[in-house]
Tab-separated table of N, CA and C in Angstrom:
chain	number	residue	atom	x	y	z
A	20	GLY	N	81.682	-148.065	-214.354
A	20	GLY	CA	80.404	-147.952	-215.027
A	20	GLY	C	80.135	-146.534	-215.489
A	21	PHE	N	79.006	-146.363	-216.112
A	21	PHE	CA	78.639	-145.047	-216.643
A	21	PHE	C	78.287	-144.098	-215.515
A	22	MET	N	78.794	-142.890	-215.585
A	22	MET	CA	78.446	-141.878	-214.607
A	22	MET	C	77.745	-140.713	-215.275
A	23	ASN	N	76.607	-140.350	-214.700
A	23	ASN	CA	75.856	-139.212	-215.191
A	23	ASN	C	76.225	-138.021	-214.313
A	24	VAL	N	77.014	-137.107	-214.852
A	24	VAL	CA	77.562	-136.007	-214.059
A	24	VAL	C	76.917	-134.685	-214.457
A	25	LYS	N	76.429	-133.972	-213.456
A	25	LYS	CA	75.806	-132.673	-213.715
A	25	LYS	C	76.357	-131.641	-212.749
A	26	ILE	N	76.591	-130.451	-213.280
A	26	ILE	CA	76.896	-129.305	-212.427
A	26	ILE	C	75.602	-128.507	-212.303
A	27	ILE	N	75.200	-128.254	-211.065
A	27	ILE	CA	74.036	-127.399	-210.841
A	27	ILE	C	74.564	-126.071	-210.312
A	28	ALA	N	74.313	-124.997	-211.027
A	28	ALA	CA	74.896	-123.709	-210.646
A	28	ALA	C	73.986	-122.558	-211.032
A	29	THR	N	74.198	-121.436	-210.372
A	29	THR	CA	73.508	-120.219	-210.779
A	29	THR	C	74.234	-119.649	-211.993
A	30	ARG	N	73.535	-118.853	-212.761
A	30	ARG	CA	74.157	-118.243	-213.947
A	30	ARG	C	75.344	-117.368	-213.564
A	31	SER	N	75.271	-116.787	-212.363
A	31	SER	CA	76.322	-115.856	-211.954
A	31	SER	C	77.428	-116.529	-211.139
A	32	CYS	N	77.373	-117.842	-211.032
A	32	CYS	CA	78.330	-118.551	-210.176
A	32	CYS	C	79.754	-118.431	-210.717
A	33	SER	N	80.614	-117.827	-209.916
A	33	SER	CA	81.986	-117.593	-210.375
A	33	SER	C	82.827	-118.860	-210.383
A	34	HIS	N	82.408	-119.866	-209.604
A	34	HIS	CA	83.206	-121.096	-209.517
A	34	HIS	C	82.866	-122.091	-210.617
A	35	CYS	N	81.729	-121.869	-211.262
A	35	CYS	CA	81.224	-122.863	-212.201
A	35	CYS	C	82.192	-123.127	-213.353
A	36	SER	N	82.780	-122.066	-213.914
A	36	SER	CA	83.673	-122.264	-215.059
A	36	SER	C	84.944	-123.006	-214.634
A	37	GLY	N	85.408	-122.749	-213.423
A	37	GLY	CA	86.574	-123.472	-212.925
A	37	GLY	C	86.284	-124.947	-212.766
A	38	LEU	N	85.103	-125.236	-212.257
A	38	LEU	CA	84.686	-126.628	-212.068
A	38	LEU	C	84.571	-127.332	-213.422
A	39	GLN	N	83.993	-126.640	-214.398
A	39	GLN	CA	83.882	-127.225	-215.747
A	39	GLN	C	85.268	-127.516	-216.315
A	40	HIS	N	86.157	-126.559	-216.143
A	40	HIS	CA	87.515	-126.704	-216.658
A	40	HIS	C	88.203	-127.924	-216.032
A	41	GLU	N	88.043	-128.084	-214.721
A	41	GLU	CA	88.688	-129.198	-214.023
A	41	GLU	C	88.124	-130.542	-214.461
A	42	LEU	N	86.800	-130.597	-214.646
A	42	LEU	CA	86.196	-131.849	-215.108
A	42	LEU	C	86.700	-132.202	-216.508
A	43	LYS	N	86.797	-131.194	-217.376
A	43	LYS	CA	87.313	-131.435	-218.725
A	43	LYS	C	88.747	-131.942	-218.656
A	44	GLU	N	89.516	-131.328	-217.753
A	44	GLU	CA	90.931	-131.677	-217.620
A	44	GLU	C	91.124	-133.145	-217.235
A	45	ILE	N	90.230	-133.659	-216.385
A	45	ILE	CA	90.373	-135.067	-215.982
A	45	ILE	C	89.493	-136.000	-216.822
A	46	GLY	N	88.868	-135.424	-217.852
A	46	GLY	CA	88.172	-136.255	-218.835
A	46	GLY	C	86.822	-136.779	-218.399
A	47	ILE	N	86.100	-135.986	-217.624
A	47	ILE	CA	84.767	-136.395	-217.184
A	47	ILE	C	83.711	-135.648	-217.982
A	48	PRO	N	82.864	-136.364	-218.747
A	48	PRO	CA	81.787	-135.678	-219.461
A	48	PRO	C	80.716	-135.230	-218.477
A	49	PHE	N	80.130	-134.075	-218.722
A	49	PHE	CA	79.150	-133.532	-217.786
A	49	PHE	C	78.204	-132.605	-218.517
A	50	GLU	N	77.103	-132.263	-217.857
A	50	GLU	CA	76.251	-131.200	-218.372
A	50	GLU	C	76.036	-130.193	-217.260
A	51	VAL	N	75.739	-128.959	-217.657
A	51	VAL	CA	75.502	-127.892	-216.691
A	51	VAL	C	74.021	-127.562	-216.693
A	52	LEU	N	73.418	-127.585	-215.518
A	52	LEU	CA	72.028	-127.150	-215.380
A	52	LEU	C	72.025	-125.871	-214.556
A	53	PHE	N	71.395	-124.849	-215.086
A	53	PHE	CA	71.328	-123.600	-214.332
A	53	PHE	C	70.118	-123.608	-213.404
A	54	ILE	N	70.374	-123.223	-212.176
A	54	ILE	CA	69.345	-123.215	-211.140
A	54	ILE	C	68.103	-122.460	-211.604
A	55	GLU	N	68.333	-121.349	-212.311
A	55	GLU	CA	67.221	-120.523	-212.762
A	55	GLU	C	66.279	-121.277	-213.701
A	56	GLU	N	66.818	-122.262	-214.428
A	56	GLU	CA	66.018	-122.975	-215.421
A	56	GLU	C	65.511	-124.324	-214.924
A	57	HIS	N	66.022	-124.762	-213.770
A	57	HIS	CA	65.669	-126.104	-213.290
A	57	HIS	C	65.272	-126.095	-211.817
A	58	PRO	N	64.196	-125.361	-211.495
A	58	PRO	CA	63.782	-125.297	-210.088
A	58	PRO	C	63.442	-126.668	-209.508
A	59	ASP	N	62.988	-127.580	-210.362
A	59	ASP	CA	62.652	-128.934	-209.897
A	59	ASP	C	63.879	-129.655	-209.351
A	60	VAL	N	65.012	-129.492	-210.029
A	60	VAL	CA	66.259	-130.126	-209.596
A	60	VAL	C	66.702	-129.544	-208.256
A	61	VAL	N	66.544	-128.234	-208.133
A	61	VAL	CA	66.921	-127.536	-206.905
A	61	VAL	C	66.127	-128.081	-205.725
A	62	VAL	N	64.827	-128.230	-205.933
A	62	VAL	CA	63.950	-128.744	-204.884
A	62	VAL	C	64.279	-130.204	-204.572
A	63	ALA	N	64.459	-130.997	-205.613
A	63	ALA	CA	64.707	-132.429	-205.431
A	63	ALA	C	65.969	-132.696	-204.615
A	64	HIS	N	66.986	-131.856	-204.790
A	64	HIS	CA	68.267	-132.101	-204.131
A	64	HIS	C	68.528	-131.168	-202.946
A	65	GLY	N	67.549	-130.316	-202.624
A	65	GLY	CA	67.708	-129.410	-201.504
A	65	GLY	C	68.906	-128.486	-201.654
A	66	ILE	N	69.033	-127.908	-202.843
A	66	ILE	CA	70.209	-127.103	-203.153
A	66	ILE	C	70.053	-125.658	-202.671
A	67	ARG	N	71.061	-125.181	-201.954
A	67	ARG	CA	71.031	-123.802	-201.447
A	67	ARG	C	72.238	-122.994	-201.888
A	68	HIS	N	73.252	-123.660	-202.346
A	68	HIS	CA	74.474	-122.962	-202.725
A	68	HIS	C	74.861	-123.360	-204.139
A	69	SER	N	75.854	-122.681	-204.672
A	69	SER	CA	76.322	-122.956	-206.022
A	69	SER	C	77.846	-122.915	-206.004
A	70	PRO	N	78.525	-123.773	-206.739
A	70	PRO	CA	77.968	-124.843	-207.563
A	70	PRO	C	77.752	-126.130	-206.764
A	71	ASN	N	77.075	-127.075	-207.376
A	71	ASN	CA	76.901	-128.415	-206.817
A	71	ASN	C	77.269	-129.411	-207.898
A	72	LEU	N	77.807	-130.533	-207.468
A	72	LEU	CA	78.138	-131.583	-208.424
A	72	LEU	C	77.271	-132.787	-208.112
A	73	ILE	N	76.507	-133.215	-209.103
A	73	ILE	CA	75.602	-134.347	-208.928
A	73	ILE	C	76.072	-135.489	-209.815
A	74	VAL	N	76.230	-136.645	-209.226
A	74	VAL	CA	76.634	-137.834	-209.975
A	74	VAL	C	75.573	-138.902	-209.755
A	75	ASN	N	75.027	-139.402	-210.877
A	75	ASN	CA	73.956	-140.397	-210.811
A	75	ASN	C	72.848	-139.972	-209.845
A	76	GLU	N	72.417	-138.735	-210.016
A	76	GLU	CA	71.285	-138.162	-209.269
A	76	GLU	C	71.554	-137.985	-207.777
A	77	GLU	N	72.801	-138.034	-207.362
A	77	GLU	CA	73.135	-137.824	-205.960
A	77	GLU	C	74.119	-136.661	-205.844
A	78	VAL	N	73.871	-135.753	-204.909
A	78	VAL	CA	74.787	-134.626	-204.728
A	78	VAL	C	76.066	-135.146	-204.074
A	79	VAL	N	77.196	-135.015	-204.778
A	79	VAL	CA	78.459	-135.494	-204.215
A	79	VAL	C	79.314	-134.357	-203.673
A	80	PHE	N	79.155	-133.163	-204.235
A	80	PHE	CA	79.834	-131.989	-203.679
A	80	PHE	C	78.860	-130.825	-203.628
A	81	ARG	N	78.771	-130.188	-202.466
A	81	ARG	CA	78.030	-128.937	-202.352
A	81	ARG	C	79.081	-127.858	-202.196
A	82	GLY	N	79.075	-126.888	-203.109
A	82	GLY	CA	80.154	-125.918	-203.108
A	82	GLY	C	81.272	-126.406	-204.007
A	83	GLN	N	82.372	-125.693	-204.017
A	83	GLN	CA	83.440	-125.944	-204.973
A	83	GLN	C	84.438	-126.971	-204.444
A	84	PRO	N	84.507	-128.161	-205.069
A	84	PRO	CA	85.537	-129.121	-204.659
A	84	PRO	C	86.908	-128.682	-205.185
A	85	THR	N	87.956	-129.115	-204.523
A	85	THR	CA	89.294	-128.851	-205.057
A	85	THR	C	89.563	-129.845	-206.175
A	86	LEU	N	90.561	-129.542	-206.984
A	86	LEU	CA	90.907	-130.452	-208.075
A	86	LEU	C	91.307	-131.819	-207.521
A	87	SER	N	92.027	-131.835	-206.392
A	87	SER	CA	92.429	-133.130	-205.831
A	87	SER	C	91.228	-133.907	-205.299
A	88	GLU	N	90.245	-133.202	-204.756
A	88	GLU	CA	89.011	-133.877	-204.319
A	88	GLU	C	88.290	-134.494	-205.517
A	89	LEU	N	88.252	-133.747	-206.628
A	89	LEU	CA	87.614	-134.263	-207.836
A	89	LEU	C	88.345	-135.484	-208.359
A	90	ARG	N	89.670	-135.391	-208.443
A	90	ARG	CA	90.476	-136.512	-208.942
A	90	ARG	C	90.265	-137.754	-208.081
A	91	GLN	N	90.245	-137.524	-206.775
A	91	GLN	CA	90.059	-138.627	-205.847
A	91	GLN	C	88.687	-139.276	-206.046
A	92	PHE	N	87.673	-138.429	-206.134
A	92	PHE	CA	86.316	-138.939	-206.283
A	92	PHE	C	86.169	-139.757	-207.557
A	93	PHE	N	86.712	-139.248	-208.641
A	93	PHE	CA	86.567	-139.925	-209.936
A	93	PHE	C	87.699	-140.926	-210.193
A	94	ASN	N	88.537	-141.140	-209.180
A	94	ASN	CA	89.641	-142.089	-209.306
A	94	ASN	C	90.578	-141.747	-210.458
A	95	LYS	N	90.919	-140.462	-210.573
A	95	LYS	CA	91.740	-140.033	-211.698
A	95	LYS	C	93.100	-139.575	-211.206
A	96	GLU	N	93.564	-140.093	-210.095
A	96	GLU	CA	94.848	-139.633	-209.542
A	96	GLU	C	96.020	-140.243	-210.284
């Protein structure tokens, strides 16, 4: 089914670009929300670290997942 994928990250998050690259590599469409611009999202999901991966409004990874964790989660192995 359709997956709504969002990366929630700080503007200065060094892992964010790697995460974006990995999602692109396995063909997952996503959007990036910056913590600084979306305090409501931060509060709603209890976010304290960066980056976070949210799928269908649920936090699935807090912090940086490995590429194999991402592939496994999205069934792209």
